[in-house]
Amino acid sequence: MATEGAKTEQDYVNLLNRVYGGGKGFFLRFCPHPDRNGLRPVKVVKTVIEAARGTEAEMWALFDRDSGDKTPQEIGEAMRLAAANGVQVALSHPSFELWLLLHFQQHTSPENGRSAAVIDKLRKHPDADGFADYDTQSGDRGKGLGGRRGEALLKKEKIAIRNARALVRQCPNPHGGCSARGLTVERIPAEGEPYDDWTRRTGHAPGCDPALRDPSADVWRLLVSLGIGTDET
């Protein structure tokens, strides 16, 4: 697995490993992260491809649409590279913080690639214990998910998955046809799957521009693939 960020996303995945990994029989391993300031989407995909070369490891890439310097072309290039190499992508639009917020409430307003409103809602939600100072400090307290923050997310996975699936149905794709209803998450071929087929695996219709899926959070697919958020968890 490769992530854009070196803190929040990795803290979250470590939480999944610690709480659910033993019982569910998985362990998510990170690729080395060369830049604590974050990787570009294409670099995230290339990093996990290189790390998994010669192995049978399932490949996941986590990155987002946040910030004005990520163009639609860059997001599209990363997605097509992933499809061509058998990489699963958990794209968040505008940011990974949307996935965190979906544990507590739905959020359907487009943010045009900016995460300020999402983070503000996360800080203010009464059930988001420990998030009041999220991203206001340096170090682990800035965007870390230790302590009360991580605990606040646990056992709310089913809510987050339901909210994220609903966003797929509301996708602004002008051609329609996006839906995650009844969608399962299966391991994809190692390489060479047509992009349209790969896109359908995410619940989005062919021709749906990933850069325009605002808001959306595909991290739910990772949890479903791991068996988290089902009736027994």
Short mmCIF file of N, CA, C and O in Angstrom, two decimals, residues 135-187:
data_model
loop_
_atom_site.label_atom_id
_atom_site.label_comp_id
_atom_site.label_asym_id
_atom_site.label_seq_id
_atom_site.Cartn_x
_atom_site.Cartn_y
_atom_site.Cartn_z
N ASP A 135 -5.46 19.45 12.88
CA ASP A 135 -4.75 20.27 11.89
C ASP A 135 -4.55 21.71 12.37
O ASP A 135 -4.49 22.63 11.56
N THR A 136 -4.44 21.89 13.68
CA THR A 136 -4.15 23.23 14.19
C THR A 136 -2.81 23.29 14.91
O THR A 136 -2.38 24.35 15.34
N GLN A 137 -2.15 22.13 15.05
CA GLN A 137 -0.88 22.06 15.75
C GLN A 137 0.13 21.33 14.88
O GLN A 137 -0.21 20.72 13.87
N SER A 138 1.38 21.38 15.30
CA SER A 138 2.42 20.65 14.59
C SER A 138 2.59 19.28 15.23
O SER A 138 2.05 18.98 16.30
N GLY A 139 3.35 18.41 14.55
CA GLY A 139 3.65 17.09 15.09
C GLY A 139 2.44 16.17 15.05
O GLY A 139 1.49 16.37 14.30
N ASP A 140 2.45 15.16 15.93
CA ASP A 140 1.39 14.15 15.93
C ASP A 140 0.01 14.74 16.20
O ASP A 140 -1.00 14.24 15.72
N ARG A 141 -0.06 15.81 16.99
CA ARG A 141 -1.36 16.38 17.31
C ARG A 141 -1.97 17.12 16.14
O ARG A 141 -3.17 17.40 16.13
N GLY A 142 -1.15 17.44 15.14
CA GLY A 142 -1.69 18.15 13.99
C GLY A 142 -2.73 17.32 13.25
O GLY A 142 -3.93 17.61 13.28
N LYS A 143 -2.27 16.27 12.60
CA LYS A 143 -3.17 15.40 11.84
C LYS A 143 -3.10 13.96 12.31
O LYS A 143 -3.52 13.05 11.60
N GLY A 144 -2.55 13.73 13.47
CA GLY A 144 -2.45 12.37 14.00
C GLY A 144 -3.81 11.81 14.38
O GLY A 144 -4.74 12.56 14.68
N LEU A 145 -3.91 10.49 14.38
CA LEU A 145 -5.17 9.82 14.74
C LEU A 145 -5.00 8.91 15.96
O LEU A 145 -5.72 7.93 16.11
N GLY A 146 -4.06 9.26 16.80
CA GLY A 146 -3.87 8.50 18.02
C GLY A 146 -4.88 8.88 19.09
O GLY A 146 -5.64 9.85 18.95
N GLY A 147 -4.90 8.12 20.15
CA GLY A 147 -5.71 8.45 21.31
C GLY A 147 -7.20 8.56 21.04
O GLY A 147 -7.79 7.72 20.38
N ARG A 148 -7.81 9.64 21.53
CA ARG A 148 -9.26 9.80 21.44
C ARG A 148 -9.75 9.88 20.00
O ARG A 148 -10.86 9.44 19.70
N ARG A 149 -8.94 10.46 19.12
CA ARG A 149 -9.38 10.56 17.72
C ARG A 149 -9.61 9.19 17.10
O ARG A 149 -10.64 8.94 16.49
N GLY A 150 -8.62 8.33 17.25
CA GLY A 150 -8.77 6.99 16.70
C GLY A 150 -9.93 6.24 17.33
O GLY A 150 -10.70 5.56 16.64
N GLU A 151 -10.05 6.36 18.64
CA GLU A 151 -11.14 5.67 19.35
C GLU A 151 -12.49 6.17 18.88
O GLU A 151 -13.46 5.40 18.81
N ALA A 152 -12.59 7.45 18.55
CA ALA A 152 -13.87 8.01 18.11
C ALA A 152 -14.33 7.42 16.78
O ALA A 152 -15.53 7.37 16.49
N LEU A 153 -13.37 6.97 15.96
CA LEU A 153 -13.70 6.41 14.65
C LEU A 153 -14.15 4.96 14.73
O LEU A 153 -14.93 4.49 13.87
N LEU A 154 -13.68 4.25 15.74
CA LEU A 154 -13.93 2.81 15.82
C LEU A 154 -15.41 2.50 16.00
O LEU A 154 -16.14 3.22 16.69
N LYS A 155 -15.82 1.41 15.39
CA LYS A 155 -17.21 0.92 15.44
C LYS A 155 -18.19 1.81 14.70
O LYS A 155 -19.40 1.60 14.78
N LYS A 156 -17.67 2.79 13.98
CA LYS A 156 -18.53 3.63 13.13
C LYS A 156 -18.26 3.36 11.66
O LYS A 156 -18.71 4.12 10.78
N GLU A 157 -17.53 2.28 11.37
CA GLU A 157 -17.17 1.98 9.98
C GLU A 157 -18.39 1.74 9.10
O GLU A 157 -18.43 2.15 7.94
N LYS A 158 -19.40 1.08 9.67
CA LYS A 158 -20.60 0.79 8.88
C LYS A 158 -21.29 2.09 8.46
O LYS A 158 -21.78 2.21 7.33
N ILE A 159 -21.31 3.07 9.36
CA ILE A 159 -21.90 4.37 9.04
C ILE A 159 -21.11 5.03 7.92
O ILE A 159 -21.68 5.56 6.95
N ALA A 160 -19.78 5.02 8.04
CA ALA A 160 -18.94 5.66 7.03
C ALA A 160 -19.12 5.00 5.67
O ALA A 160 -19.20 5.68 4.64
N ILE A 161 -19.18 3.67 5.65
CA ILE A 161 -19.36 2.95 4.39
C ILE A 161 -20.71 3.30 3.76
O ILE A 161 -20.80 3.55 2.55
N ARG A 162 -21.75 3.31 4.57
CA ARG A 162 -23.08 3.65 4.05
C ARG A 162 -23.09 5.06 3.47
O ARG A 162 -23.62 5.30 2.37
N ASN A 163 -22.50 6.01 4.19
CA ASN A 163 -22.47 7.38 3.70
C ASN A 163 -21.65 7.51 2.42
O ASN A 163 -22.02 8.26 1.50
N ALA A 164 -20.52 6.79 2.35
CA ALA A 164 -19.68 6.87 1.16
C ALA A 164 -20.35 6.22 -0.05
O ALA A 164 -20.26 6.72 -1.17
N ARG A 165 -21.01 5.09 0.16
CA ARG A 165 -21.75 4.45 -0.94
C ARG A 165 -22.84 5.39 -1.48
O ARG A 165 -23.06 5.46 -2.69
N ALA A 166 -23.51 6.09 -0.58
CA ALA A 166 -24.55 7.02 -1.01
C ALA A 166 -23.99 8.13 -1.89
O ALA A 166 -24.66 8.58 -2.83
N LEU A 167 -22.76 8.56 -1.62
CA LEU A 167 -22.15 9.59 -2.45
C LEU A 167 -21.90 9.10 -3.87
O LEU A 167 -21.93 9.90 -4.81
N VAL A 168 -21.65 7.80 -4.04
CA VAL A 168 -21.47 7.27 -5.40
C VAL A 168 -22.76 7.44 -6.19
O VAL A 168 -22.75 7.82 -7.37
N ARG A 169 -23.91 7.17 -5.54
CA ARG A 169 -25.20 7.34 -6.22
C ARG A 169 -25.44 8.79 -6.61
O ARG A 169 -26.13 9.08 -7.58
N GLN A 170 -24.89 9.71 -5.82
CA GLN A 170 -25.09 11.13 -6.07
C GLN A 170 -23.98 11.75 -6.91
O GLN A 170 -23.88 12.98 -7.02
N CYS A 171 -23.15 10.92 -7.51
CA CYS A 171 -22.01 11.40 -8.30
C CYS A 171 -22.48 12.40 -9.36
O CYS A 171 -23.48 12.15 -10.05
N PRO A 172 -21.78 13.53 -9.52
CA PRO A 172 -22.20 14.53 -10.52
C PRO A 172 -21.86 14.16 -11.96
O PRO A 172 -21.96 15.02 -12.84
N ASN A 173 -21.49 12.92 -12.22
CA ASN A 173 -21.25 12.47 -13.59
C ASN A 173 -22.43 12.85 -14.47
O ASN A 173 -23.55 12.37 -14.26
N PRO A 174 -22.24 13.69 -15.48
CA PRO A 174 -23.38 14.14 -16.30
C PRO A 174 -24.04 13.03 -17.09
O PRO A 174 -25.18 13.18 -17.53
N HIS A 175 -23.35 11.91 -17.27
CA HIS A 175 -23.91 10.80 -18.04
C HIS A 175 -24.69 9.83 -17.17
O HIS A 175 -25.38 8.94 -17.68
N GLY A 176 -24.60 9.98 -15.84
CA GLY A 176 -25.33 9.11 -14.93
C GLY A 176 -24.73 7.71 -14.87
O GLY A 176 -23.69 7.42 -15.46
N GLY A 177 -25.41 6.82 -14.15
CA GLY A 177 -25.01 5.42 -14.12
C GLY A 177 -24.06 5.04 -13.01
O GLY A 177 -23.61 3.90 -12.95
N CYS A 178 -23.72 5.96 -12.11
CA CYS A 178 -22.82 5.63 -11.00
C CYS A 178 -23.63 5.12 -9.81
O CYS A 178 -24.60 5.75 -9.40
N SER A 179 -23.22 3.98 -9.27
CA SER A 179 -23.91 3.41 -8.12
C SER A 179 -23.04 2.34 -7.47
O SER A 179 -22.41 1.54 -8.17
N ALA A 180 -23.01 2.35 -6.14
CA ALA A 180 -22.27 1.33 -5.39
C ALA A 180 -23.20 0.31 -4.77
O ALA A 180 -22.78 -0.49 -3.95
N ARG A 181 -24.47 0.36 -5.13
CA ARG A 181 -25.46 -0.55 -4.54
C ARG A 181 -25.09 -2.00 -4.84
O ARG A 181 -24.96 -2.41 -5.99
N GLY A 182 -24.93 -2.78 -3.77
CA GLY A 182 -24.62 -4.19 -3.93
C GLY A 182 -23.22 -4.48 -4.45
O GLY A 182 -22.89 -5.63 -4.76
N LEU A 183 -22.39 -3.47 -4.54
CA LEU A 183 -21.06 -3.64 -5.11
C LEU A 183 -20.14 -4.36 -4.14
O LEU A 183 -20.05 -4.01 -2.97
N THR A 184 -19.46 -5.39 -4.63
CA THR A 184 -18.44 -6.07 -3.85
C THR A 184 -17.06 -5.58 -4.29
O THR A 184 -16.94 -4.88 -5.30
N VAL A 185 -16.05 -5.94 -3.54
CA VAL A 185 -14.69 -5.52 -3.87
C VAL A 185 -13.84 -6.78 -4.03
O VAL A 185 -13.56 -7.47 -3.06
N GLU A 186 -13.45 -7.05 -5.26
CA GLU A 186 -12.67 -8.23 -5.56
C GLU A 186 -11.27 -7.83 -5.99
O GLU A 186 -11.04 -6.72 -6.48
N ARG A 187 -10.36 -8.75 -5.82
CA ARG A 187 -9.00 -8.48 -6.28
C ARG A 187 -8.99 -8.34 -7.79
O ARG A 187 -9.63 -9.12 -8.51
#
